[in-house]
mmCIF file of C-alpha atoms and ligand atoms in Angstrom:
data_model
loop_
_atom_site.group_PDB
_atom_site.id
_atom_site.type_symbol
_atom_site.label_atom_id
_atom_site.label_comp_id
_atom_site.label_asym_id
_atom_site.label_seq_id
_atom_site.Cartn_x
_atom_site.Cartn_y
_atom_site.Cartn_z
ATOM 1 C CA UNK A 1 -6.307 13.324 8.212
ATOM 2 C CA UNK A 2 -4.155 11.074 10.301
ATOM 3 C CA UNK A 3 -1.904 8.826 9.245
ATOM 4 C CA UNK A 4 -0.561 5.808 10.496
ATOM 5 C CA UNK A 5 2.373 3.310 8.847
ATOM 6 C CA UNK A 6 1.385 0.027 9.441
ATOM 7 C CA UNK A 7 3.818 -2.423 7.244
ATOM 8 C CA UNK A 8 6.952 -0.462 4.273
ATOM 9 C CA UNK A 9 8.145 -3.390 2.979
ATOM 10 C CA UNK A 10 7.336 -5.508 -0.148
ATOM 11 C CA UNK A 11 5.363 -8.866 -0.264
ATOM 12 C CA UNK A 12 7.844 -11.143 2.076
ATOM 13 C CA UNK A 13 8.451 -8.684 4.302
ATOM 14 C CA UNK A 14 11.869 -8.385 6.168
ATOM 15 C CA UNK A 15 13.166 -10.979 7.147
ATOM 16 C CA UNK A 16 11.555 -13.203 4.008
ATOM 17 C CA UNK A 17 10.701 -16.316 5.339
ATOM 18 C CA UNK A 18 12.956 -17.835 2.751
ATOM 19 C CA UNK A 19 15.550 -15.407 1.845
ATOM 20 C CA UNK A 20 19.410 -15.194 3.084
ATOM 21 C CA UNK A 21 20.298 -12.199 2.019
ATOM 22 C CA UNK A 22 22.652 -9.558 3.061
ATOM 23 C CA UNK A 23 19.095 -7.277 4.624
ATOM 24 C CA UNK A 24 17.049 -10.492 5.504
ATOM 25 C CA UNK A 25 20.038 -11.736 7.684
ATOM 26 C CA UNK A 26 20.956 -8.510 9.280
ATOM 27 C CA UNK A 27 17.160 -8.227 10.153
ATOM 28 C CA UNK A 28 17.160 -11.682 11.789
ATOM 29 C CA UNK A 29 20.602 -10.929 13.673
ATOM 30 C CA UNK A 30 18.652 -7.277 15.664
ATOM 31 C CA UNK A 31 20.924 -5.214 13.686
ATOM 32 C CA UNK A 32 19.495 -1.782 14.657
ATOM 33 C CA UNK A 33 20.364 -0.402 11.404
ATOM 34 C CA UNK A 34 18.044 -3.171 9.841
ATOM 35 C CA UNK A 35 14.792 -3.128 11.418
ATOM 36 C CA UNK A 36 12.189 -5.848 10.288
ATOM 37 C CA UNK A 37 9.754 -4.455 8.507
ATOM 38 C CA UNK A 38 6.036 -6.027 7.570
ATOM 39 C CA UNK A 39 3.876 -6.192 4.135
ATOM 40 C CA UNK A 40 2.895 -2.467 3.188
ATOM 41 C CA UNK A 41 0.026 -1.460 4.493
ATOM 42 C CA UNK A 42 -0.904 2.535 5.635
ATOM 43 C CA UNK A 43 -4.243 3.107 7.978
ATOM 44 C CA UNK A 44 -5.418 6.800 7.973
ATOM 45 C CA UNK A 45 -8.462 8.849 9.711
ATOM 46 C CA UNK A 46 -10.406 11.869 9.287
ATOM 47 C CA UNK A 47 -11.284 11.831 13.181
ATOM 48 C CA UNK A 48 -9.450 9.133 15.010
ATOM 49 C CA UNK A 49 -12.944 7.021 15.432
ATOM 50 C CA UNK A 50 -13.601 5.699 11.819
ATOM 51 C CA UNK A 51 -10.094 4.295 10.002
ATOM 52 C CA UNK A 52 -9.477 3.106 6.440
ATOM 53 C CA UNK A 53 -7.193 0.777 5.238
ATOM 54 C CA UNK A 54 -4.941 0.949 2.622
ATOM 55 C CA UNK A 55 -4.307 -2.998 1.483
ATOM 56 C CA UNK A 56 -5.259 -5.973 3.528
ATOM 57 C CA UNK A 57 -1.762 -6.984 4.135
ATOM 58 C CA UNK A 58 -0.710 -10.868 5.141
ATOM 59 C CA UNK A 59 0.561 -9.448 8.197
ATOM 60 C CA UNK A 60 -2.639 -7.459 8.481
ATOM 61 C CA UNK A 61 -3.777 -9.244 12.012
ATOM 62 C CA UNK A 62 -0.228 -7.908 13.153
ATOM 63 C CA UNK A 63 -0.884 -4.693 12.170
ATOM 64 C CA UNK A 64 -4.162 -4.209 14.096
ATOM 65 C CA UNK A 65 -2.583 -5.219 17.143
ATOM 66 C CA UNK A 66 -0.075 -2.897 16.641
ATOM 67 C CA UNK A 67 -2.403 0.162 16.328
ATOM 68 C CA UNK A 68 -5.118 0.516 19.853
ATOM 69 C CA UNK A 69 -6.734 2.554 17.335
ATOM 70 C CA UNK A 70 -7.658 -0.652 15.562
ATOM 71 C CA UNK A 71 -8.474 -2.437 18.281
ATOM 72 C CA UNK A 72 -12.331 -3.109 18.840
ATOM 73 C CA UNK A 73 -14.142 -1.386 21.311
ATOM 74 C CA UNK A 74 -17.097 -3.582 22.084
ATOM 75 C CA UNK A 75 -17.150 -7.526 22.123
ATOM 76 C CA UNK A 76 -17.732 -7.528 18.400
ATOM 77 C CA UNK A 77 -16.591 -4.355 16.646
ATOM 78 C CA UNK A 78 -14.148 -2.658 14.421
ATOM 79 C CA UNK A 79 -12.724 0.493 13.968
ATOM 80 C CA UNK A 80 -11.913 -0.523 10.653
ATOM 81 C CA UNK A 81 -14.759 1.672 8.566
ATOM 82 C CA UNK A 82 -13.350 -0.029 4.967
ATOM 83 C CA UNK A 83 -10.182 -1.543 3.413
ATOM 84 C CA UNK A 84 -8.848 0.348 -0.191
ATOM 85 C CA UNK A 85 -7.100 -2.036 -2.682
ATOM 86 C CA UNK A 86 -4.685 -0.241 -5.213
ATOM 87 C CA UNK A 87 -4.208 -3.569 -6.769
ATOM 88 C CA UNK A 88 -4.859 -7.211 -6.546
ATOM 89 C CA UNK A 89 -1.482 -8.457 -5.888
ATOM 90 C CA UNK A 90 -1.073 -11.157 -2.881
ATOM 91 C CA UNK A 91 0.650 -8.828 -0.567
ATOM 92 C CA UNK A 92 -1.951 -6.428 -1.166
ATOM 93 C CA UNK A 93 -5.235 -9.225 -0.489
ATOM 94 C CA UNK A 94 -4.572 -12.052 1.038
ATOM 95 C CA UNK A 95 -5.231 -10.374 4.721
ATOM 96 C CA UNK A 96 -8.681 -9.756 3.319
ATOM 97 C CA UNK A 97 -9.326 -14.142 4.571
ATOM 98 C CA UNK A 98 -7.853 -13.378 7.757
ATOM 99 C CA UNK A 99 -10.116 -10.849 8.399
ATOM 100 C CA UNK A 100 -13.636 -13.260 8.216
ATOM 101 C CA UNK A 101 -14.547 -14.658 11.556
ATOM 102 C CA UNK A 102 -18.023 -13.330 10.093
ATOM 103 C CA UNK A 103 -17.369 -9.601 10.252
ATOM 104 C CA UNK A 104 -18.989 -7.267 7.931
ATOM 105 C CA UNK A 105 -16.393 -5.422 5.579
ATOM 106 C CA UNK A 106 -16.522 -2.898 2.959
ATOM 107 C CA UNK A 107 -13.841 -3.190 0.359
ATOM 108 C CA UNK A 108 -12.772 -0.288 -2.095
ATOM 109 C CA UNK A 109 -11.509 -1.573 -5.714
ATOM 110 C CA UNK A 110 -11.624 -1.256 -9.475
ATOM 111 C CA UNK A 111 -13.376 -4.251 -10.866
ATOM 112 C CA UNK A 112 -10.561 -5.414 -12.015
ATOM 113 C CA UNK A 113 -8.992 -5.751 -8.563
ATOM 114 C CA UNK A 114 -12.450 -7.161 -7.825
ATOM 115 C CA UNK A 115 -12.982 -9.961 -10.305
ATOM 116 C CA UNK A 116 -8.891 -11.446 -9.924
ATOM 117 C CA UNK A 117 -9.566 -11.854 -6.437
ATOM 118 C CA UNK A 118 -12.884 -13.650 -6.008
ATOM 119 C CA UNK A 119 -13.611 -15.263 -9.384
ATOM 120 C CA UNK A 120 -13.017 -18.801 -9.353
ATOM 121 C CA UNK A 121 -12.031 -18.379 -5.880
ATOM 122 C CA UNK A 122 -13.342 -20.965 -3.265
ATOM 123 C CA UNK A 123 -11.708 -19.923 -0.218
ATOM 124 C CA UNK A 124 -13.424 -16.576 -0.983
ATOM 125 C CA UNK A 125 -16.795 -18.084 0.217
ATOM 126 C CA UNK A 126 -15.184 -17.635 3.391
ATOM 127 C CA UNK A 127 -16.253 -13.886 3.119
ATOM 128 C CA UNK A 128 -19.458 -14.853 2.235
ATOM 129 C CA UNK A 129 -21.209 -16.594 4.666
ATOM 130 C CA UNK A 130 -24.408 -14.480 4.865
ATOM 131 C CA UNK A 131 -25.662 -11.570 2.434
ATOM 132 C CA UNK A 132 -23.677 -8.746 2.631
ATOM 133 C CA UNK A 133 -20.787 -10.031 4.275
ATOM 134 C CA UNK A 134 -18.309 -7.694 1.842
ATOM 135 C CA UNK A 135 -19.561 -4.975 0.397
ATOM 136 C CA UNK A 136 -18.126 -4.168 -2.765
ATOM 137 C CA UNK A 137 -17.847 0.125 -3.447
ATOM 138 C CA UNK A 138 -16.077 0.243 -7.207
ATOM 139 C CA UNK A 139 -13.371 3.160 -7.408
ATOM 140 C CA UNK A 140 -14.705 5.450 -10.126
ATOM 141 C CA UNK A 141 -11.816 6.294 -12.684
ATOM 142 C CA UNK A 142 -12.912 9.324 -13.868
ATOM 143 C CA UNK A 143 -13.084 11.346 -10.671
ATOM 144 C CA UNK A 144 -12.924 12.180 -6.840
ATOM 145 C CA UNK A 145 -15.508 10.122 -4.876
ATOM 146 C CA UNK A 146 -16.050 10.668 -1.293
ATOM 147 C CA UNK A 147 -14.760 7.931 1.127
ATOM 148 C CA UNK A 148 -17.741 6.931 2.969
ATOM 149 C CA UNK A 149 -17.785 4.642 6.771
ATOM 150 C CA UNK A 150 -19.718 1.229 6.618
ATOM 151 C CA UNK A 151 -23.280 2.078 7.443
ATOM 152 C CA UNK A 152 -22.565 4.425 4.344
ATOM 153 C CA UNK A 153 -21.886 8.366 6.233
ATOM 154 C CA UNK A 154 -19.459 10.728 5.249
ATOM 155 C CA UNK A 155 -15.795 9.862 6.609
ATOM 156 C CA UNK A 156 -15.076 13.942 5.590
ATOM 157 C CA UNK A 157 -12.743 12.528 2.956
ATOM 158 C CA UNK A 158 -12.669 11.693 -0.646
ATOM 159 C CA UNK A 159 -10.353 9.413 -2.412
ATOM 160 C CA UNK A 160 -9.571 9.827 -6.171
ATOM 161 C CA UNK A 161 -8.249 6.655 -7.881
ATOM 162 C CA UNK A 162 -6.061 7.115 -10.311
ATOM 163 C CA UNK A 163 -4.917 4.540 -13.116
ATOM 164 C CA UNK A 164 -1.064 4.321 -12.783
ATOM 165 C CA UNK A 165 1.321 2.125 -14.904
ATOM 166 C CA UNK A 166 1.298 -1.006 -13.035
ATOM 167 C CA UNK A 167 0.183 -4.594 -14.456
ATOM 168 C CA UNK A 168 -2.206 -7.613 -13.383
ATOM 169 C CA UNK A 169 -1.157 -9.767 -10.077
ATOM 170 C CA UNK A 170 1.474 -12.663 -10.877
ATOM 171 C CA UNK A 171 -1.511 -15.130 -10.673
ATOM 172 C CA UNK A 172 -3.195 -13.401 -13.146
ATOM 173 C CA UNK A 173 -0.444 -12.605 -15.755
ATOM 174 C CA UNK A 174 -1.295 -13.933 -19.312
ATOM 175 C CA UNK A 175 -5.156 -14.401 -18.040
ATOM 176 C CA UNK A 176 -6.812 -11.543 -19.861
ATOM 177 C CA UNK A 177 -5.837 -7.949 -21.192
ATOM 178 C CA UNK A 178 -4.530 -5.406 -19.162
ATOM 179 C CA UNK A 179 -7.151 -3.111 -17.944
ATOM 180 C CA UNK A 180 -6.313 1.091 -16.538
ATOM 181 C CA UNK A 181 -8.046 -0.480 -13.233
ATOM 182 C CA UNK A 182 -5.251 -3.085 -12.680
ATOM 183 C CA UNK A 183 -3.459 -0.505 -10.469
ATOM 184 C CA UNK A 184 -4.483 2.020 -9.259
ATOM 185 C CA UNK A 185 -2.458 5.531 -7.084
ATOM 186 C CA UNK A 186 -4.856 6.834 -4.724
ATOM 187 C CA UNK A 187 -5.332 10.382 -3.877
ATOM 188 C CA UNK A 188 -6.567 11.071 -0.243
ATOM 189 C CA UNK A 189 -8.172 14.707 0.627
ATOM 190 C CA UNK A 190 -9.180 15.856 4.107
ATOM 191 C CA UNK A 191 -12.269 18.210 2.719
ATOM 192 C CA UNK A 192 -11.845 20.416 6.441
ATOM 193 C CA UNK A 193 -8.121 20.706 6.750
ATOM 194 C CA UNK A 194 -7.404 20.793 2.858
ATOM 195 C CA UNK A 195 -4.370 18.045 3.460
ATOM 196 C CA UNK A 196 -3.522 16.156 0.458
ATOM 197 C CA UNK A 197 -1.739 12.867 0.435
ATOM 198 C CA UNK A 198 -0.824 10.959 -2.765
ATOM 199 C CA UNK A 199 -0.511 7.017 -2.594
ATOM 200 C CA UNK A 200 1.197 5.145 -5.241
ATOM 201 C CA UNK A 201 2.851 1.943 -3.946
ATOM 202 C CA UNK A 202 3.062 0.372 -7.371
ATOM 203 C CA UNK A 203 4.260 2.734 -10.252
ATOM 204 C CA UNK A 204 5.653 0.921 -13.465
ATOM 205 C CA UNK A 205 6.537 4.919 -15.114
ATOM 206 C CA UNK A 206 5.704 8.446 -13.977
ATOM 207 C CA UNK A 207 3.383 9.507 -16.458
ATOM 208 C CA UNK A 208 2.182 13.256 -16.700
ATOM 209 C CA UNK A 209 -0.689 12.647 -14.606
ATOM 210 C CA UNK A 210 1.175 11.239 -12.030
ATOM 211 C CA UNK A 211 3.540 13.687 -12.029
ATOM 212 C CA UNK A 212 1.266 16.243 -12.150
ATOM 213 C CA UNK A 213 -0.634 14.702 -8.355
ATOM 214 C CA UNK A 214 2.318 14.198 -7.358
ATOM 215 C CA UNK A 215 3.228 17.705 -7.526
ATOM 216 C CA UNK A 216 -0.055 19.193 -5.891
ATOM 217 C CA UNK A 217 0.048 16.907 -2.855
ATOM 218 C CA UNK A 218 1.543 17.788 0.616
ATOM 219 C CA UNK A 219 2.643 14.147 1.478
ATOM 220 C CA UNK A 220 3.321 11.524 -0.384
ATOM 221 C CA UNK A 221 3.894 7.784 -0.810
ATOM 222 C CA UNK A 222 5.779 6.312 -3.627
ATOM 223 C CA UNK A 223 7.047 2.863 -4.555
ATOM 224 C CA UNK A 224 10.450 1.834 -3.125
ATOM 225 C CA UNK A 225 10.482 -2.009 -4.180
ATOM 226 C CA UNK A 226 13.958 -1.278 -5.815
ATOM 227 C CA UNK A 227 16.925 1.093 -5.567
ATOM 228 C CA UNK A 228 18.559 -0.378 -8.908
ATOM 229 C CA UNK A 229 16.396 -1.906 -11.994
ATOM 230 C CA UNK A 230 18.755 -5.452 -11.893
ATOM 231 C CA UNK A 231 18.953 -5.556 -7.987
ATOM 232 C CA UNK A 232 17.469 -9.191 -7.622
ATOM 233 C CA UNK A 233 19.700 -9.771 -10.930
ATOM 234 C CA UNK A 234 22.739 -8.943 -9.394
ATOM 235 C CA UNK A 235 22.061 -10.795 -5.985
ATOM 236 C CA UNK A 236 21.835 -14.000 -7.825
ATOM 237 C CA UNK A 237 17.612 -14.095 -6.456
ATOM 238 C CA UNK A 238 15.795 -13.887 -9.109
ATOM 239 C CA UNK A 239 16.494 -12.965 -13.105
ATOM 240 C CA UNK A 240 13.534 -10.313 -14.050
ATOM 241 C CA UNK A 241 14.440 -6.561 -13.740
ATOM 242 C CA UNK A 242 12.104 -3.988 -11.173
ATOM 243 C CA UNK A 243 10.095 -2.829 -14.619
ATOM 244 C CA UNK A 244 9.983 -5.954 -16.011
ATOM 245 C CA UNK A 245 7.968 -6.668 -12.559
ATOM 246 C CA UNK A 246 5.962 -3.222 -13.115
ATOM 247 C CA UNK A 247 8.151 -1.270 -10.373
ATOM 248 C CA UNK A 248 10.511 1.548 -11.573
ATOM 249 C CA UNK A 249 13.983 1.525 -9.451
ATOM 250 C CA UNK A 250 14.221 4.497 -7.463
ATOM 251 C CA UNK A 251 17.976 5.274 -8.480
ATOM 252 C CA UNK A 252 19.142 5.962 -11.941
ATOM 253 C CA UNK A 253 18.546 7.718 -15.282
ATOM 254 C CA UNK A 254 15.044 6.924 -15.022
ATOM 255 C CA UNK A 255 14.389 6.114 -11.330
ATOM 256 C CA UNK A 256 11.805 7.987 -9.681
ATOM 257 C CA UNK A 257 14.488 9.991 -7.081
ATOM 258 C CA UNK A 258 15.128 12.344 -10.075
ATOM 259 C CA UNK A 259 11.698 13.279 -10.117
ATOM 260 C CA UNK A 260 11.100 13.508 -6.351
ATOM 261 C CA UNK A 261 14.076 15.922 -5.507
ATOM 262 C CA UNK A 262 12.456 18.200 -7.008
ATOM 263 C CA UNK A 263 8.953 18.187 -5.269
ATOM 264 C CA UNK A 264 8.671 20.654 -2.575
ATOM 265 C CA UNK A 265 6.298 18.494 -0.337
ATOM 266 C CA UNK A 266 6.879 18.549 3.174
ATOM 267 C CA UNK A 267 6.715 15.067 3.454
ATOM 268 C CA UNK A 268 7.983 12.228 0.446
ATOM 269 C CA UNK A 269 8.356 8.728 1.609
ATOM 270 C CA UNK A 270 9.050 5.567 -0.307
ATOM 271 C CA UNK A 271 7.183 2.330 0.629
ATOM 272 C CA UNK A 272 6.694 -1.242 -0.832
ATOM 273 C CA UNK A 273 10.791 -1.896 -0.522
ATOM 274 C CA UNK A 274 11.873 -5.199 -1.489
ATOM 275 C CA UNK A 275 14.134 -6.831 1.261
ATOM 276 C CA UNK A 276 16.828 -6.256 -1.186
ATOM 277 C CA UNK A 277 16.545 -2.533 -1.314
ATOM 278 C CA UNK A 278 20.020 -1.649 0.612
ATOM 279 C CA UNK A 279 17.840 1.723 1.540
ATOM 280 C CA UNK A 280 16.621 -0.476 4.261
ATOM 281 C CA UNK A 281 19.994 -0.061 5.655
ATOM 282 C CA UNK A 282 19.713 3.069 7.874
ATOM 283 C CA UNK A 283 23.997 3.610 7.535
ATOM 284 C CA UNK A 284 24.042 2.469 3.579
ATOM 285 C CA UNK A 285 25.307 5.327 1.127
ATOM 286 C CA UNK A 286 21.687 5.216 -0.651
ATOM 287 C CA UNK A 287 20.315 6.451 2.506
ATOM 288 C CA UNK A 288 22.591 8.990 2.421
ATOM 289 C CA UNK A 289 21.400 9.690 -1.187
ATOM 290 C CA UNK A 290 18.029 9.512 -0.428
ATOM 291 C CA UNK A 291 18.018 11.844 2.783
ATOM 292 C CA UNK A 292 19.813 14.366 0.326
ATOM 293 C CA UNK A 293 16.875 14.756 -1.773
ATOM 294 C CA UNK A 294 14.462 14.947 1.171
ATOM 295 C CA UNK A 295 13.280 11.693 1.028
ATOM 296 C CA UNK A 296 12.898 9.753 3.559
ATOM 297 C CA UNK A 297 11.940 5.551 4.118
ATOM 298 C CA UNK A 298 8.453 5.223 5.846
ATOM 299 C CA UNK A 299 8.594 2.536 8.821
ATOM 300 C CA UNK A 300 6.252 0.677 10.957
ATOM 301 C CA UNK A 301 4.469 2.989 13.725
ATOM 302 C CA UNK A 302 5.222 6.390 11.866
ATOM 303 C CA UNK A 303 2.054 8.488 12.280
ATOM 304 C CA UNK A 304 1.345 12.184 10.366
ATOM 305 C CA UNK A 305 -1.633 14.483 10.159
ATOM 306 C CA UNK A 306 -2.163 16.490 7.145
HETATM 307 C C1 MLT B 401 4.696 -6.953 -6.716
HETATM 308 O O1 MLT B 401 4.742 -6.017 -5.929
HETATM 309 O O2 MLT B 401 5.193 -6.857 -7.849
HETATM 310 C C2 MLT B 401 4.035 -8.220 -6.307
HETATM 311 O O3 MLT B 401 3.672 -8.160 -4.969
HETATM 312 C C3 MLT B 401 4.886 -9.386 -6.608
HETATM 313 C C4 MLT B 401 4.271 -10.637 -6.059
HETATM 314 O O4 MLT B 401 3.038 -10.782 -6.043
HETATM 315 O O5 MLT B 401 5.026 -11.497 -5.599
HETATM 316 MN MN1 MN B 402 4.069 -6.224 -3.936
HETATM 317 ZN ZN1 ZN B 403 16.358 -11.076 1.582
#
């Protein structure tokens, strides 16, 4: 499989359009240390023809231009064979209405993921202006499913979606229970090379079974949003705490770093950073930290194979 990094940062991005803080001003000064960063978003590729998305990103037309891979090769085309939600936030969906200009998509979800984004949703008629528009494949739960192209062939990869601690979009909150399909980690397996990569951009805990993927995968992707559990606290931006928002901090008694130092992976990476995260600093001590425990920040334009 072949990986490409097409947005690490949190919904806002960096610079936030309406943020002054220490990150989001060094960003808008060129610091090199600071780099702007877009909405999280990861495209990957069993051959380099056919490519999946992970999230339809805000910044999502951005991030096609960015990538010739992405770029369509006959007057109406993509390369982009479907587009995997791991959960219905805004920074994960709200690309999915740039994307109409009457193109056939195929869109991987939980029902869950489904129903918050397109029931009661007017501006979703957008994406259905003839039958068949968006095609709907639901993740199965239970087990590994194989990742098919559009006109339904094998892609020579299978995704497993796994339920991960996690919690309903902000629109959503206090509309309905929670459901296991309200976020989802996503497990990614090349079936000829054997490569394993582990997705998990929104993790409230690190249950056993997360853990346990985790463990068994030789790259993974785990959610940065926060180094510290008050870190929008103690900027004075915004009073709820990382779990509170259904992120664990990545620092701490708790925070996910304990966990990952001691994965033997070739390849960890944190994504989804908030533009608070002072990780985004390449010279900050919590880079420091980080790069101890072989960890490293995934950025815009990073590519792997597995
Ligand atoms: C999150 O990651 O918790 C959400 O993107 C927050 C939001 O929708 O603003
Ligand atoms: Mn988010
Ligand atoms: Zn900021």
């Amino acid at each position: 499989v072949i990986l490409r990094v097409l947005g690490s940062a949190a919904g806002g991005g960096l610079p936030q359009w309406n943020c002054g803080c220490t990150n989001c001003c060094a960003a808008r000064a060129g610091d090199p240390a600071t780099p702007s960063r877009l909405e999280e978003s990861v495209a990957f590729s069993a051959d380099g023809e056919d490519w999946f998305l992970i999230q339809a990103s805000p910044d999502v037309r951005r991030q096609i231009e960015s990538f010739p891979a992405l770029w369509p090769r006959r007057p109406r085309h993509t390369p982009v064979a479907a587009i995997l939600l791991t959960n219905g936030d805004l920074d994960h969906v709200l690309g999915l209405l740039c994307l109409r200009e009457s193109q056939p998509l195929v869109i991987y979800a939980t029902h869950e993921v489904r129903r918050g984004f397109v029931d009661g949703n007017s501006v979703y008629r957008t994406l259905e202006r003839f039958p068949g528009q968006i095609s709907w494949r639901p993740f199965d739960l239970d087990g590994e499913q194989p990742l098919l192209t559009a006109d339904g062939s094998d892609s020579g990869l299978a995704v497993r979606a796994l339920a991960a601690p996690g919690k309903r979009p902000l629109h959503l909150e206090g509309d309905g229970d929670p459901a296991p399909g309200d976020n989802v980690g996503l497990l990614i397996r090349d079936r000829r090379t054997g490569g394993r990569l582990a997705y998990f951009s929104a993790l409230a805990a690190l249950t056993a079974p997360v853990r346990q993927q985790l463990a068994e995968s030789d790259c993974l992707f785990v959610d940065g949003t926060f180094w510290t559990d008050d870190e929008l606290i103690a900027a004075g931006l915004g009073e709820r705490r990382g779990r509170q928002m259904a992120h664990l901090p990545v620092s701490g008694p708790d925070g996910s770093l304990d966990f990952l130092r001691t994965l033997s992976a070739p390849r960890k990476f944190l994504i989804h950073l908030n533009n608070t995260n002072p990780l985004l600093r390449a010279d900050s001590p919590e880079r420091a930290a980080l790069a101890a425990a072989r960890v490293e920040v995934a950025h815009e334009g990073l590519e792997l194979r597995l």
